[in-house]
Tab-separated table of N, CA and C in Angstrom:
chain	number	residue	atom	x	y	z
A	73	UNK	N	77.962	-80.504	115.022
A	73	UNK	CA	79.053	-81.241	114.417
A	73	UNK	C	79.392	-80.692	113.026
A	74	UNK	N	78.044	-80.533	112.154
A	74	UNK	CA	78.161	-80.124	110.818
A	74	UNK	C	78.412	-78.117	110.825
A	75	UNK	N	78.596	-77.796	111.402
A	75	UNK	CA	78.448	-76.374	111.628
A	75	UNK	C	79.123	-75.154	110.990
A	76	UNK	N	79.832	-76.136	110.260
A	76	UNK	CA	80.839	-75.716	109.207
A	76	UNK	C	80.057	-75.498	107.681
A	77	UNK	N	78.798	-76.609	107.338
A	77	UNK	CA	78.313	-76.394	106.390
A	77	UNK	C	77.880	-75.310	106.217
A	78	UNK	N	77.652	-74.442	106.975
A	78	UNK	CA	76.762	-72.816	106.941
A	78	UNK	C	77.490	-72.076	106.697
A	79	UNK	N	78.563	-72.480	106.043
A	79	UNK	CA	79.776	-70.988	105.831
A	79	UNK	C	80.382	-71.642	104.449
A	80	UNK	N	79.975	-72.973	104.106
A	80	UNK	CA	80.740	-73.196	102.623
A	80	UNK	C	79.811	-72.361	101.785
A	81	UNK	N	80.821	-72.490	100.228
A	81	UNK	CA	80.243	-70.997	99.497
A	81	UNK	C	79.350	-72.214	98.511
A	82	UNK	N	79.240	-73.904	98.957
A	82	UNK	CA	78.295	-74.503	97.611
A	82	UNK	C	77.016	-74.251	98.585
A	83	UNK	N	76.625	-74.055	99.619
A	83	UNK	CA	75.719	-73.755	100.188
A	83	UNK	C	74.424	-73.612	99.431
A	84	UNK	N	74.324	-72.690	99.080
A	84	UNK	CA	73.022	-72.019	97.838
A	84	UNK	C	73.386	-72.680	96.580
A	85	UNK	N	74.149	-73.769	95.920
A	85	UNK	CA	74.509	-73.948	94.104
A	85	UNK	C	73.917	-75.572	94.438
A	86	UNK	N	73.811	-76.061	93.254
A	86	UNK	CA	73.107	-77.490	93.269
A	86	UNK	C	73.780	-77.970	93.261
A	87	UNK	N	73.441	-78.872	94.371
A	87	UNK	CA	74.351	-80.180	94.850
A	87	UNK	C	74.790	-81.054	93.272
A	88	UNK	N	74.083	-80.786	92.182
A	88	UNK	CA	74.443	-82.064	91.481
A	88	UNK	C	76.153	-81.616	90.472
A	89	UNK	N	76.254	-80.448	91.268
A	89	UNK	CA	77.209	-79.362	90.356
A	89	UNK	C	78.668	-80.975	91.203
A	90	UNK	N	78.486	-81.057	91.903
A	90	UNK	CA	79.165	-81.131	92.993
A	90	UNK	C	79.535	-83.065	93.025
A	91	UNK	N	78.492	-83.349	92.346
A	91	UNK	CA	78.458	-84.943	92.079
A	91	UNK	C	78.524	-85.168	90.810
A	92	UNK	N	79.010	-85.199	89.819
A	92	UNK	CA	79.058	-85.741	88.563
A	92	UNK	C	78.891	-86.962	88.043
A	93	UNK	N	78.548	-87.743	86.869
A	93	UNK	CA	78.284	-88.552	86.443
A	93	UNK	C	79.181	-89.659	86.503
A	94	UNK	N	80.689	-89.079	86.392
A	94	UNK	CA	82.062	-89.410	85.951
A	94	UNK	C	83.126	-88.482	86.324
A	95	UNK	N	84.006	-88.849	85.938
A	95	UNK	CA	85.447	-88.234	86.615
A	95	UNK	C	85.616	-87.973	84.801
A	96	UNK	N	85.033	-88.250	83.787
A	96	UNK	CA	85.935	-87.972	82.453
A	96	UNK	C	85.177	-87.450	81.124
A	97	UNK	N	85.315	-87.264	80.635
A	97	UNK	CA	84.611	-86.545	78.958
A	97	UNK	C	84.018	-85.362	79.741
A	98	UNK	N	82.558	-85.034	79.381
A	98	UNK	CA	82.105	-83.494	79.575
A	98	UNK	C	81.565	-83.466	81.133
A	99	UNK	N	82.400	-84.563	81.642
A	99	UNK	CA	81.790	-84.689	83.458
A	99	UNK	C	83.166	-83.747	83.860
A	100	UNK	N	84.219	-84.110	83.084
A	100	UNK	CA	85.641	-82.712	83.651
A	100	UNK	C	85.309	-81.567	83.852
A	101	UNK	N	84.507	-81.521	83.090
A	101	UNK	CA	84.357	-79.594	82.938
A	101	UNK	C	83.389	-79.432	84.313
A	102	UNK	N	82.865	-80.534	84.572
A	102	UNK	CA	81.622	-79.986	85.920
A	102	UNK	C	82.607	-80.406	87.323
A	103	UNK	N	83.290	-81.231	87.152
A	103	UNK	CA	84.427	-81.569	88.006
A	103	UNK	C	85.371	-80.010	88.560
A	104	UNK	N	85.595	-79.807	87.602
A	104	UNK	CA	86.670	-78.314	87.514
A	104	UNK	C	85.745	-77.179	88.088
A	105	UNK	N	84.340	-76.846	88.006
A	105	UNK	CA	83.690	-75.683	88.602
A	105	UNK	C	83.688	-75.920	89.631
A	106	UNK	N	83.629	-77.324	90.222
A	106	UNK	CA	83.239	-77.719	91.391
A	106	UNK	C	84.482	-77.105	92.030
A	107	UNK	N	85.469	-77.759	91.741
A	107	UNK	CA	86.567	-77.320	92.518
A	107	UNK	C	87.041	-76.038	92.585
A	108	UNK	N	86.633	-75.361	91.750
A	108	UNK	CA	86.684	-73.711	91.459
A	108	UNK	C	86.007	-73.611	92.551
A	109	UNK	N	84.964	-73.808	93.006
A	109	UNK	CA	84.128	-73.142	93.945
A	109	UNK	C	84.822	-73.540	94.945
A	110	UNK	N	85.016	-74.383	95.324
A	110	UNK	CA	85.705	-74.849	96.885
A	110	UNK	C	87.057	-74.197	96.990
A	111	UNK	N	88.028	-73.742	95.910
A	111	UNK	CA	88.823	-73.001	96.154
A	111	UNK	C	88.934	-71.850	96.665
A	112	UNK	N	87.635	-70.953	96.722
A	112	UNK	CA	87.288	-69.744	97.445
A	112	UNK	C	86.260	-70.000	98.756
A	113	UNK	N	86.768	-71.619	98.988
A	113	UNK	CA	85.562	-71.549	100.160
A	113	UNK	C	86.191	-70.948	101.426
A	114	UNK	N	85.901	-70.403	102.203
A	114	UNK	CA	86.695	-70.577	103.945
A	114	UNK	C	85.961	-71.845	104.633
A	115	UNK	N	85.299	-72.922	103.825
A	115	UNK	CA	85.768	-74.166	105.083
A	115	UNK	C	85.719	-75.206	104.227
A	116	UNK	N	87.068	-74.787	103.243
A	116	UNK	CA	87.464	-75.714	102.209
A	116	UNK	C	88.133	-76.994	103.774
A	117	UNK	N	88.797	-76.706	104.379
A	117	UNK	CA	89.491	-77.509	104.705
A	117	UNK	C	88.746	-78.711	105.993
A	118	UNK	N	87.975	-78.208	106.351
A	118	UNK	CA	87.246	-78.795	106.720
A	118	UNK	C	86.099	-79.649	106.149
A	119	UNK	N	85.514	-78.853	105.067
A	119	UNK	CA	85.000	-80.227	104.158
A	119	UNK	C	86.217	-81.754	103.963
A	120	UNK	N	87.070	-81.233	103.789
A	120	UNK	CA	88.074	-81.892	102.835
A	120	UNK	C	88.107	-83.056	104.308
A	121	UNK	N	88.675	-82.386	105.365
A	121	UNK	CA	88.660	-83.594	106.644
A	121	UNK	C	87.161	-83.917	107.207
A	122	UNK	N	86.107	-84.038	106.909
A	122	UNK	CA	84.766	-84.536	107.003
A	122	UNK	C	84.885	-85.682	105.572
A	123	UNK	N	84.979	-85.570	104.590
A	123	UNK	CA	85.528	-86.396	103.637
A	123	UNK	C	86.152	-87.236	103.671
A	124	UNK	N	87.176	-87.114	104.204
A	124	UNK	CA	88.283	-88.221	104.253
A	124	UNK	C	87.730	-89.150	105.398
A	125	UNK	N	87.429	-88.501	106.788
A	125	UNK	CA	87.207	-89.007	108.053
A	125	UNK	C	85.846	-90.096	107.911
A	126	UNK	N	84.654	-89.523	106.700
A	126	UNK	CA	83.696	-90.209	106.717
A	126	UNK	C	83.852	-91.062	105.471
A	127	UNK	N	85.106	-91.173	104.667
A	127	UNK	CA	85.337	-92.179	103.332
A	127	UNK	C	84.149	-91.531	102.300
A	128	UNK	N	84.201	-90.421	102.058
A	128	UNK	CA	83.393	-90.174	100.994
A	128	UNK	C	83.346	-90.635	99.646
A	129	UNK	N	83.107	-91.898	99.481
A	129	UNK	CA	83.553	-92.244	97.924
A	129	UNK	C	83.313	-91.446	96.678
A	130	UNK	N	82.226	-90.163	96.804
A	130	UNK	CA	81.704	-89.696	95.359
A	130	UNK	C	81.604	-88.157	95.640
A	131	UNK	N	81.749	-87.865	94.366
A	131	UNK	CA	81.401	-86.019	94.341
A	131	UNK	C	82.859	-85.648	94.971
A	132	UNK	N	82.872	-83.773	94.604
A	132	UNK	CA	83.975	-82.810	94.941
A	132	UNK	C	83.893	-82.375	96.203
A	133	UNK	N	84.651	-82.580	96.979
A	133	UNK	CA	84.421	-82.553	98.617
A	133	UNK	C	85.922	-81.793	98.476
A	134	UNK	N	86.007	-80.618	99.506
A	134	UNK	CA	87.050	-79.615	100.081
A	134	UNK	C	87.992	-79.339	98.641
A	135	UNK	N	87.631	-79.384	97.559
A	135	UNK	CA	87.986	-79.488	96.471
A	135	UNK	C	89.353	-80.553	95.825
A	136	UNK	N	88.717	-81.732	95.977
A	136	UNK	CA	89.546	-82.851	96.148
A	136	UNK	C	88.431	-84.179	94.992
A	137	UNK	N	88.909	-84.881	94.400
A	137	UNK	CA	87.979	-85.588	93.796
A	137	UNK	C	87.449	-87.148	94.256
A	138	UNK	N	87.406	-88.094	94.214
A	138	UNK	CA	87.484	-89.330	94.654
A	138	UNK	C	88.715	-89.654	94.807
A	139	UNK	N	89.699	-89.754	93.427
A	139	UNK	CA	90.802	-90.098	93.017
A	139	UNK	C	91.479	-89.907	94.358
A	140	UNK	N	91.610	-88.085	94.154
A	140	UNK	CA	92.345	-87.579	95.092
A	140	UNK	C	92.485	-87.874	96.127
A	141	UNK	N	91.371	-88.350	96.982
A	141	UNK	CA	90.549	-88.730	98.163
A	141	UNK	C	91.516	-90.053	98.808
A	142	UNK	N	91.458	-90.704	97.764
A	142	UNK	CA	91.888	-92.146	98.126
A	142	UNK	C	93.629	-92.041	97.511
A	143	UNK	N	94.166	-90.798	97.479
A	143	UNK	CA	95.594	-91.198	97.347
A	143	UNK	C	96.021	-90.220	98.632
A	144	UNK	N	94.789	-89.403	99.247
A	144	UNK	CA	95.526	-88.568	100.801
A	144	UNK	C	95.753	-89.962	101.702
A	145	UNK	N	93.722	-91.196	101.188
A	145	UNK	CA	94.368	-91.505	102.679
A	145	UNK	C	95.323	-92.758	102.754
A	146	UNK	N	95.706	-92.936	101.310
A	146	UNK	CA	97.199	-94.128	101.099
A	146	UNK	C	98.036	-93.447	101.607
A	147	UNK	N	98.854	-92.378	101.085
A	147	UNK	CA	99.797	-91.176	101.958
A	147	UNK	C	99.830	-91.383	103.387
A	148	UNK	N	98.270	-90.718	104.000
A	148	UNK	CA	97.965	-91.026	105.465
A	148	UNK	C	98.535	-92.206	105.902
A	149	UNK	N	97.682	-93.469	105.447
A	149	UNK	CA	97.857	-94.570	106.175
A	149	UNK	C	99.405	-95.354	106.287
A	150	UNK	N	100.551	-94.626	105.323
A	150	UNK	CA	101.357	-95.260	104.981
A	150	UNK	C	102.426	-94.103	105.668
A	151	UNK	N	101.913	-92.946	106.794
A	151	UNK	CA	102.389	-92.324	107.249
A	151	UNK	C	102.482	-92.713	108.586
A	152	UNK	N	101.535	-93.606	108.814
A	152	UNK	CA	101.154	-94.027	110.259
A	152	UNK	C	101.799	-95.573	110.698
A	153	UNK	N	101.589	-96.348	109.566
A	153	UNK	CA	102.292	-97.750	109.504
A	153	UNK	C	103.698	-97.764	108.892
A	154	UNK	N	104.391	-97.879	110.541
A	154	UNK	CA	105.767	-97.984	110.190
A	154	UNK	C	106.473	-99.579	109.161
A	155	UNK	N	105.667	-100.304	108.661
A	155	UNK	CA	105.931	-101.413	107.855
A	155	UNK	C	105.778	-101.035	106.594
A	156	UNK	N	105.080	-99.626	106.108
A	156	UNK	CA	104.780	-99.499	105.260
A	156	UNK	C	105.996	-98.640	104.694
A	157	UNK	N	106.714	-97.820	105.571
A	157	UNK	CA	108.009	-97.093	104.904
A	157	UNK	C	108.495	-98.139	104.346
A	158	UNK	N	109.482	-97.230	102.819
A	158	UNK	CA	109.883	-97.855	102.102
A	158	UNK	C	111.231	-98.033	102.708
A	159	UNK	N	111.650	-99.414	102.601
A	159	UNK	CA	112.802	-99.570	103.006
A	159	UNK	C	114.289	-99.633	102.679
A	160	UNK	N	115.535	-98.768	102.985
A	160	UNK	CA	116.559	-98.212	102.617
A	160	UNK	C	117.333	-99.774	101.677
A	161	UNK	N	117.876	-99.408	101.231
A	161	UNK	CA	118.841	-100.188	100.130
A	161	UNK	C	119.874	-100.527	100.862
A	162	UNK	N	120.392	-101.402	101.352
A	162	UNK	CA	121.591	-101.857	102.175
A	162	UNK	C	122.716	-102.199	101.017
A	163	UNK	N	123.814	-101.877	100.537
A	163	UNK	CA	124.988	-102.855	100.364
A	163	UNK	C	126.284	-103.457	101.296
A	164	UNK	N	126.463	-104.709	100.130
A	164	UNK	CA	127.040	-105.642	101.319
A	164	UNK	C	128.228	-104.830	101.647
A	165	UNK	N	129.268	-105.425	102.480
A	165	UNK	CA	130.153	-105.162	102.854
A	165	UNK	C	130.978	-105.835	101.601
A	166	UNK	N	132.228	-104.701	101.812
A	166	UNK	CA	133.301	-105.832	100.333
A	166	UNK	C	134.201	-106.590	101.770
A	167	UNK	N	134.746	-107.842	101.417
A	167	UNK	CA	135.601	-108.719	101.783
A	167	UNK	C	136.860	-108.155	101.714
A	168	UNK	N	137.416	-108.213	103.086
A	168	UNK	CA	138.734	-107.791	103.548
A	168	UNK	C	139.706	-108.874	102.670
A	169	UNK	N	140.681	-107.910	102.236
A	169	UNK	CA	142.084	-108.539	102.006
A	169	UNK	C	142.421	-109.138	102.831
A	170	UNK	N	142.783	-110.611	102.966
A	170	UNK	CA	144.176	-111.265	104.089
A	170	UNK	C	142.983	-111.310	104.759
A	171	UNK	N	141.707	-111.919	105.025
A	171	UNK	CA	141.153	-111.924	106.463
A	171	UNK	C	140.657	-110.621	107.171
A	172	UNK	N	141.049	-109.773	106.643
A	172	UNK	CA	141.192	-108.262	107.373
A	172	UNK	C	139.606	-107.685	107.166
């Protein structure tokens, strides 16, 4: 199932590169390598859908952050639920002269 992990390039780097403390102050800068690395992965994209599919709440997954994570799958879910399109602006009709 996981068979994909044997070809990402965090493979051999420490996992903690990859989980940070925080999303902000000197946790950015470990945030940003992370994603540096997954940008040269070949199974960036597949991390990224193992992530989403399993709700990964934490750490840099397919080089995507939490944040990120949870605004694909609002996008997603609001791609799938037709109640959720936003709905068009109607104006009224203007009133005929004379009845017309």
């Amino acid at each position: 199932m996981l068979d994909w992990t044997r070809r990402a390039a965090c493979l051999d780097l420490d996992p903690e590169l990859f989980f940070p403390i925080s999303q902000e102050g000197p946790s950015q800068s470990q945030v940003q390598r992370a994603k540096h690395v997954c940008g040269g992965c070949p199974v960036q994209e597949a991390c990224l859908d193992y992530a989403l599919s399993t709700r990964q709440a934490y750490g840099v997954w397919g080089g995507t952050d939490p944040e990120q994570r949870r605004e694909l799958r609002a996008l997603a879910a609001a791609r799938l639920s037709p109640q959720a399109a936003p709905r068009r602006e109607t104006v009224p009709a203007r009133s005929l002269r004379d009845g017309r």
